[in-house]
């Protein structure tokens, strides 16, 4: 029998923490709560977890600081950020610090579960999914080692940038709309007016294309984005 997945839940509102913990345990997860950012960061960097759920507005250390500390420690554990903040800048900031997804409070428990399962699937791909190397021109992505090289030089990507580049590589030459990217990379619908997609495309261009030839990531005005060697 498979061991239950272990989740670290960093949330200072005990009512939300207790209710969510109870719901997750009914879904056969093991949940360890932390009520401030300092304890959350300590646990996340010293104990093994399959997933971290992280609120932004925490005492002692905010969620952005905790997320940054976790990634600086070298952990690749998926991080789902919870926030009552609806501003696009706050969502992008969390993703930029290394979070893998976000969910705005108050949230529906079914959506929380869907996002958790999506993150766990990406963190634990099947053998067939993982045993591949994707290439275009002098760009190479190894899905086993989670590494990317351009002209034989290593490229450091965040987890979300890696997912976006993988989706572009798997659809070489095909124009992908913003909705295509939202549904396949983020896996759930969110506000289509957000500029998160543009932000992450720009991040990738800076890392993948800025200092290399040929240029690979292109915009089809009004339609979307595609990856193809010129």
Short mmCIF file of C-alpha atoms in Angstrom, two decimals:
data_model
loop_
_atom_site.label_atom_id
_atom_site.label_comp_id
_atom_site.label_asym_id
_atom_site.label_seq_id
_atom_site.Cartn_x
_atom_site.Cartn_y
_atom_site.Cartn_z
CA UNK A 1 0.00 0.00 0.00
CA UNK A 2 1.36 3.43 -0.97
CA UNK A 3 2.43 5.65 1.91
CA UNK A 4 0.23 8.75 2.36
CA UNK A 5 1.60 11.97 0.91
CA UNK A 6 2.91 14.36 3.55
CA UNK A 7 1.93 18.03 3.37
CA UNK A 8 3.35 20.97 5.32
CA UNK A 9 0.59 23.56 5.81
CA UNK A 10 1.91 26.99 6.86
CA UNK A 11 -1.10 29.11 7.84
CA UNK A 12 -1.44 31.44 10.86
CA UNK A 13 -5.26 31.37 10.93
CA UNK A 14 -5.90 28.35 13.14
CA UNK A 15 -9.52 28.07 12.03
CA UNK A 16 -8.51 27.75 8.37
CA UNK A 17 -5.59 25.51 9.28
CA UNK A 18 -7.69 23.10 11.36
CA UNK A 19 -10.54 22.90 8.82
CA UNK A 20 -8.21 22.36 5.86
CA UNK A 21 -6.10 19.84 7.77
CA UNK A 22 -9.23 17.86 8.63
CA UNK A 23 -10.37 17.87 5.00
CA UNK A 24 -6.97 16.80 3.68
CA UNK A 25 -6.68 14.00 6.24
CA UNK A 26 -10.06 12.69 5.04
CA UNK A 27 -8.42 12.50 1.60
CA UNK A 28 -5.65 10.31 3.11
CA UNK A 29 -2.95 13.01 3.32
CA UNK A 30 -0.72 13.44 6.34
CA UNK A 31 -0.68 17.12 7.32
CA UNK A 32 1.78 18.95 9.57
CA UNK A 33 0.68 22.49 10.50
CA UNK A 34 2.90 25.50 11.16
CA UNK A 35 1.47 28.79 12.38
CA UNK A 36 4.24 31.24 11.53
CA UNK A 37 6.80 31.71 8.79
CA UNK A 38 9.85 31.00 10.93
CA UNK A 39 8.62 27.56 12.00
CA UNK A 40 7.38 26.88 8.48
CA UNK A 41 10.79 27.66 6.97
CA UNK A 42 12.57 25.53 9.59
CA UNK A 43 10.33 22.53 9.00
CA UNK A 44 10.44 22.89 5.21
CA UNK A 45 14.25 22.89 5.18
CA UNK A 46 14.78 20.10 7.71
CA UNK A 47 11.94 17.64 7.10
CA UNK A 48 10.83 15.80 3.93
CA UNK A 49 7.45 16.75 2.48
CA UNK A 50 5.66 15.91 -0.75
CA UNK A 51 4.00 19.33 -0.92
CA UNK A 52 4.05 22.66 0.92
CA UNK A 53 0.97 24.88 1.20
CA UNK A 54 2.12 28.35 2.16
CA UNK A 55 0.12 31.42 3.15
CA UNK A 56 1.62 34.83 2.30
CA UNK A 57 0.54 36.92 5.28
CA UNK A 58 2.41 35.14 8.08
CA UNK A 59 3.96 36.39 11.31
CA UNK A 60 7.77 36.48 11.77
CA UNK A 61 8.48 35.69 8.10
CA UNK A 62 6.03 36.32 5.28
CA UNK A 63 5.28 33.69 2.67
CA UNK A 64 7.56 35.27 0.06
CA UNK A 65 10.50 35.11 2.48
CA UNK A 66 9.70 31.52 3.42
CA UNK A 67 9.42 30.49 -0.24
CA UNK A 68 12.75 32.15 -1.04
CA UNK A 69 14.44 30.45 1.93
CA UNK A 70 13.10 27.03 0.85
CA UNK A 71 14.41 27.43 -2.70
CA UNK A 72 17.76 28.82 -1.54
CA UNK A 73 18.12 25.70 0.60
CA UNK A 74 17.90 23.68 -2.61
CA UNK A 75 14.48 22.12 -2.04
CA UNK A 76 12.39 21.36 -5.14
CA UNK A 77 9.29 20.38 -3.15
CA UNK A 78 6.18 21.80 -4.88
CA UNK A 79 4.89 24.98 -3.21
CA UNK A 80 1.27 26.14 -3.43
CA UNK A 81 0.83 29.69 -2.14
CA UNK A 82 -2.40 30.85 -0.50
CA UNK A 83 -3.23 34.52 -0.42
CA UNK A 84 -6.08 36.90 0.22
CA UNK A 85 -4.32 39.34 -2.07
CA UNK A 86 -5.82 39.57 -5.54
CA UNK A 87 -3.21 41.82 -7.14
CA UNK A 88 -1.39 40.37 -10.13
CA UNK A 89 1.97 41.70 -8.85
CA UNK A 90 1.63 39.66 -5.64
CA UNK A 91 0.85 36.47 -7.56
CA UNK A 92 3.75 37.00 -9.94
CA UNK A 93 6.07 37.78 -7.02
CA UNK A 94 5.25 34.45 -5.38
CA UNK A 95 5.82 32.53 -8.61
CA UNK A 96 9.07 34.43 -9.18
CA UNK A 97 10.35 33.39 -5.74
CA UNK A 98 9.88 29.77 -6.76
CA UNK A 99 6.27 28.91 -5.92
CA UNK A 100 4.68 26.45 -8.34
CA UNK A 101 1.10 27.65 -8.12
CA UNK A 102 -1.19 29.97 -6.16
CA UNK A 103 -4.74 29.92 -4.84
CA UNK A 104 -6.69 32.98 -3.70
CA UNK A 105 -8.59 32.80 -0.40
CA UNK A 106 -11.35 32.08 0.28
CA UNK A 107 -11.00 28.95 -1.84
CA UNK A 108 -13.23 26.02 -2.64
CA UNK A 109 -11.81 22.80 -1.16
CA UNK A 110 -12.37 20.98 -4.46
CA UNK A 111 -10.13 23.46 -6.26
CA UNK A 112 -7.48 23.07 -3.56
CA UNK A 113 -7.56 19.30 -4.08
CA UNK A 114 -7.32 19.68 -7.85
CA UNK A 115 -4.28 21.93 -7.56
CA UNK A 116 -2.63 19.59 -5.05
CA UNK A 117 -3.10 16.60 -7.35
CA UNK A 118 -1.81 18.57 -10.34
CA UNK A 119 1.35 19.60 -8.46
CA UNK A 120 1.96 16.06 -7.21
CA UNK A 121 1.56 14.66 -10.73
CA UNK A 122 4.16 17.08 -12.07
CA UNK A 123 6.53 16.31 -9.20
CA UNK A 124 6.19 12.55 -9.72
CA UNK A 125 5.93 11.86 -13.46
CA UNK A 126 5.54 8.32 -14.74
CA UNK A 127 8.58 6.60 -16.18
CA UNK A 128 7.29 6.97 -19.73
CA UNK A 129 6.73 10.68 -19.24
CA UNK A 130 10.13 11.25 -17.69
CA UNK A 131 12.40 9.12 -19.89
CA UNK A 132 12.76 11.72 -22.60
CA UNK A 133 15.08 14.39 -23.90
CA UNK A 134 13.40 17.21 -25.84
CA UNK A 135 15.44 19.17 -28.39
CA UNK A 136 15.17 22.07 -30.80
CA UNK A 137 18.25 23.44 -32.55
CA UNK A 138 20.93 23.76 -29.83
CA UNK A 139 18.40 23.67 -26.95
CA UNK A 140 18.13 20.43 -24.96
CA UNK A 141 15.78 19.59 -22.08
CA UNK A 142 16.34 16.43 -20.05
CA UNK A 143 13.11 15.41 -18.33
CA UNK A 144 14.84 12.85 -16.13
CA UNK A 145 17.46 15.14 -14.60
CA UNK A 146 15.28 18.26 -14.92
CA UNK A 147 18.09 20.14 -16.64
CA UNK A 148 18.18 22.48 -19.62
CA UNK A 149 21.17 23.33 -21.81
CA UNK A 150 21.53 25.82 -24.65
CA UNK A 151 24.56 25.50 -26.90
CA UNK A 152 25.86 23.09 -24.22
CA UNK A 153 25.61 25.77 -21.52
CA UNK A 154 23.41 25.01 -18.48
CA UNK A 155 20.29 27.18 -18.10
CA UNK A 156 18.85 27.63 -14.61
CA UNK A 157 15.04 27.61 -14.66
CA UNK A 158 12.42 27.74 -11.93
CA UNK A 159 9.94 24.87 -11.75
CA UNK A 160 7.24 26.89 -13.54
CA UNK A 161 9.63 28.09 -16.26
CA UNK A 162 10.64 24.46 -16.81
CA UNK A 163 6.99 23.42 -17.19
CA UNK A 164 6.31 26.22 -19.65
CA UNK A 165 9.39 25.43 -21.75
CA UNK A 166 8.47 21.74 -21.77
CA UNK A 167 4.99 22.57 -23.08
CA UNK A 168 6.47 24.77 -25.82
CA UNK A 169 8.97 22.06 -26.80
CA UNK A 170 6.32 19.35 -26.93
CA UNK A 171 4.36 21.57 -29.33
CA UNK A 172 7.23 22.81 -31.53
CA UNK A 173 6.00 25.06 -34.33
CA UNK A 174 2.43 25.15 -33.04
CA UNK A 175 1.01 28.53 -32.00
CA UNK A 176 -0.22 28.20 -28.41
CA UNK A 177 -2.82 30.64 -27.14
CA UNK A 178 -2.76 32.08 -23.65
CA UNK A 179 -5.65 29.75 -22.76
CA UNK A 180 -3.72 26.73 -24.08
CA UNK A 181 -0.82 27.61 -21.81
CA UNK A 182 -3.02 28.35 -18.79
CA UNK A 183 -4.89 25.06 -19.09
CA UNK A 184 -1.87 22.83 -19.78
CA UNK A 185 0.88 24.43 -17.68
CA UNK A 186 -1.16 25.81 -14.78
CA UNK A 187 -3.72 23.02 -15.41
CA UNK A 188 -6.66 25.01 -14.03
CA UNK A 189 -8.49 28.08 -15.29
CA UNK A 190 -7.76 31.43 -13.74
CA UNK A 191 -8.30 35.07 -14.68
CA UNK A 192 -7.52 35.31 -18.39
CA UNK A 193 -6.84 39.03 -17.97
CA UNK A 194 -3.73 38.27 -15.95
CA UNK A 195 -0.34 39.04 -17.49
CA UNK A 196 1.32 36.05 -15.81
CA UNK A 197 1.80 34.27 -19.13
CA UNK A 198 3.52 37.29 -20.71
CA UNK A 199 5.74 37.64 -17.64
CA UNK A 200 6.89 34.01 -17.79
CA UNK A 201 7.42 34.10 -21.56
CA UNK A 202 9.68 37.11 -20.98
CA UNK A 203 11.55 35.24 -18.23
CA UNK A 204 12.16 32.35 -20.64
CA UNK A 205 13.26 34.62 -23.46
CA UNK A 206 15.85 36.27 -21.23
CA UNK A 207 17.27 32.90 -20.22
CA UNK A 208 16.83 30.88 -23.42
CA UNK A 209 17.18 33.40 -26.25
CA UNK A 210 18.90 36.58 -25.10
CA UNK A 211 22.50 35.37 -25.48
CA UNK A 212 21.96 32.63 -28.05
CA UNK A 213 21.19 32.05 -31.70
CA UNK A 214 18.94 31.09 -33.33
CA UNK A 215 16.01 32.73 -31.52
CA UNK A 216 13.49 30.08 -30.52
CA UNK A 217 10.55 31.69 -28.71
CA UNK A 218 8.28 33.74 -30.96
CA UNK A 219 5.06 35.73 -30.68
CA UNK A 220 2.22 35.45 -33.17
CA UNK A 221 0.49 38.79 -32.62
CA UNK A 222 -3.03 38.36 -31.30
CA UNK A 223 -2.79 34.56 -31.36
CA UNK A 224 -0.13 33.35 -28.93
CA UNK A 225 3.40 31.97 -28.73
CA UNK A 226 5.41 29.24 -30.41
CA UNK A 227 8.86 27.68 -30.22
CA UNK A 228 10.77 27.06 -33.42
CA UNK A 229 14.27 27.66 -34.76
CA UNK A 230 14.31 30.52 -37.28
#
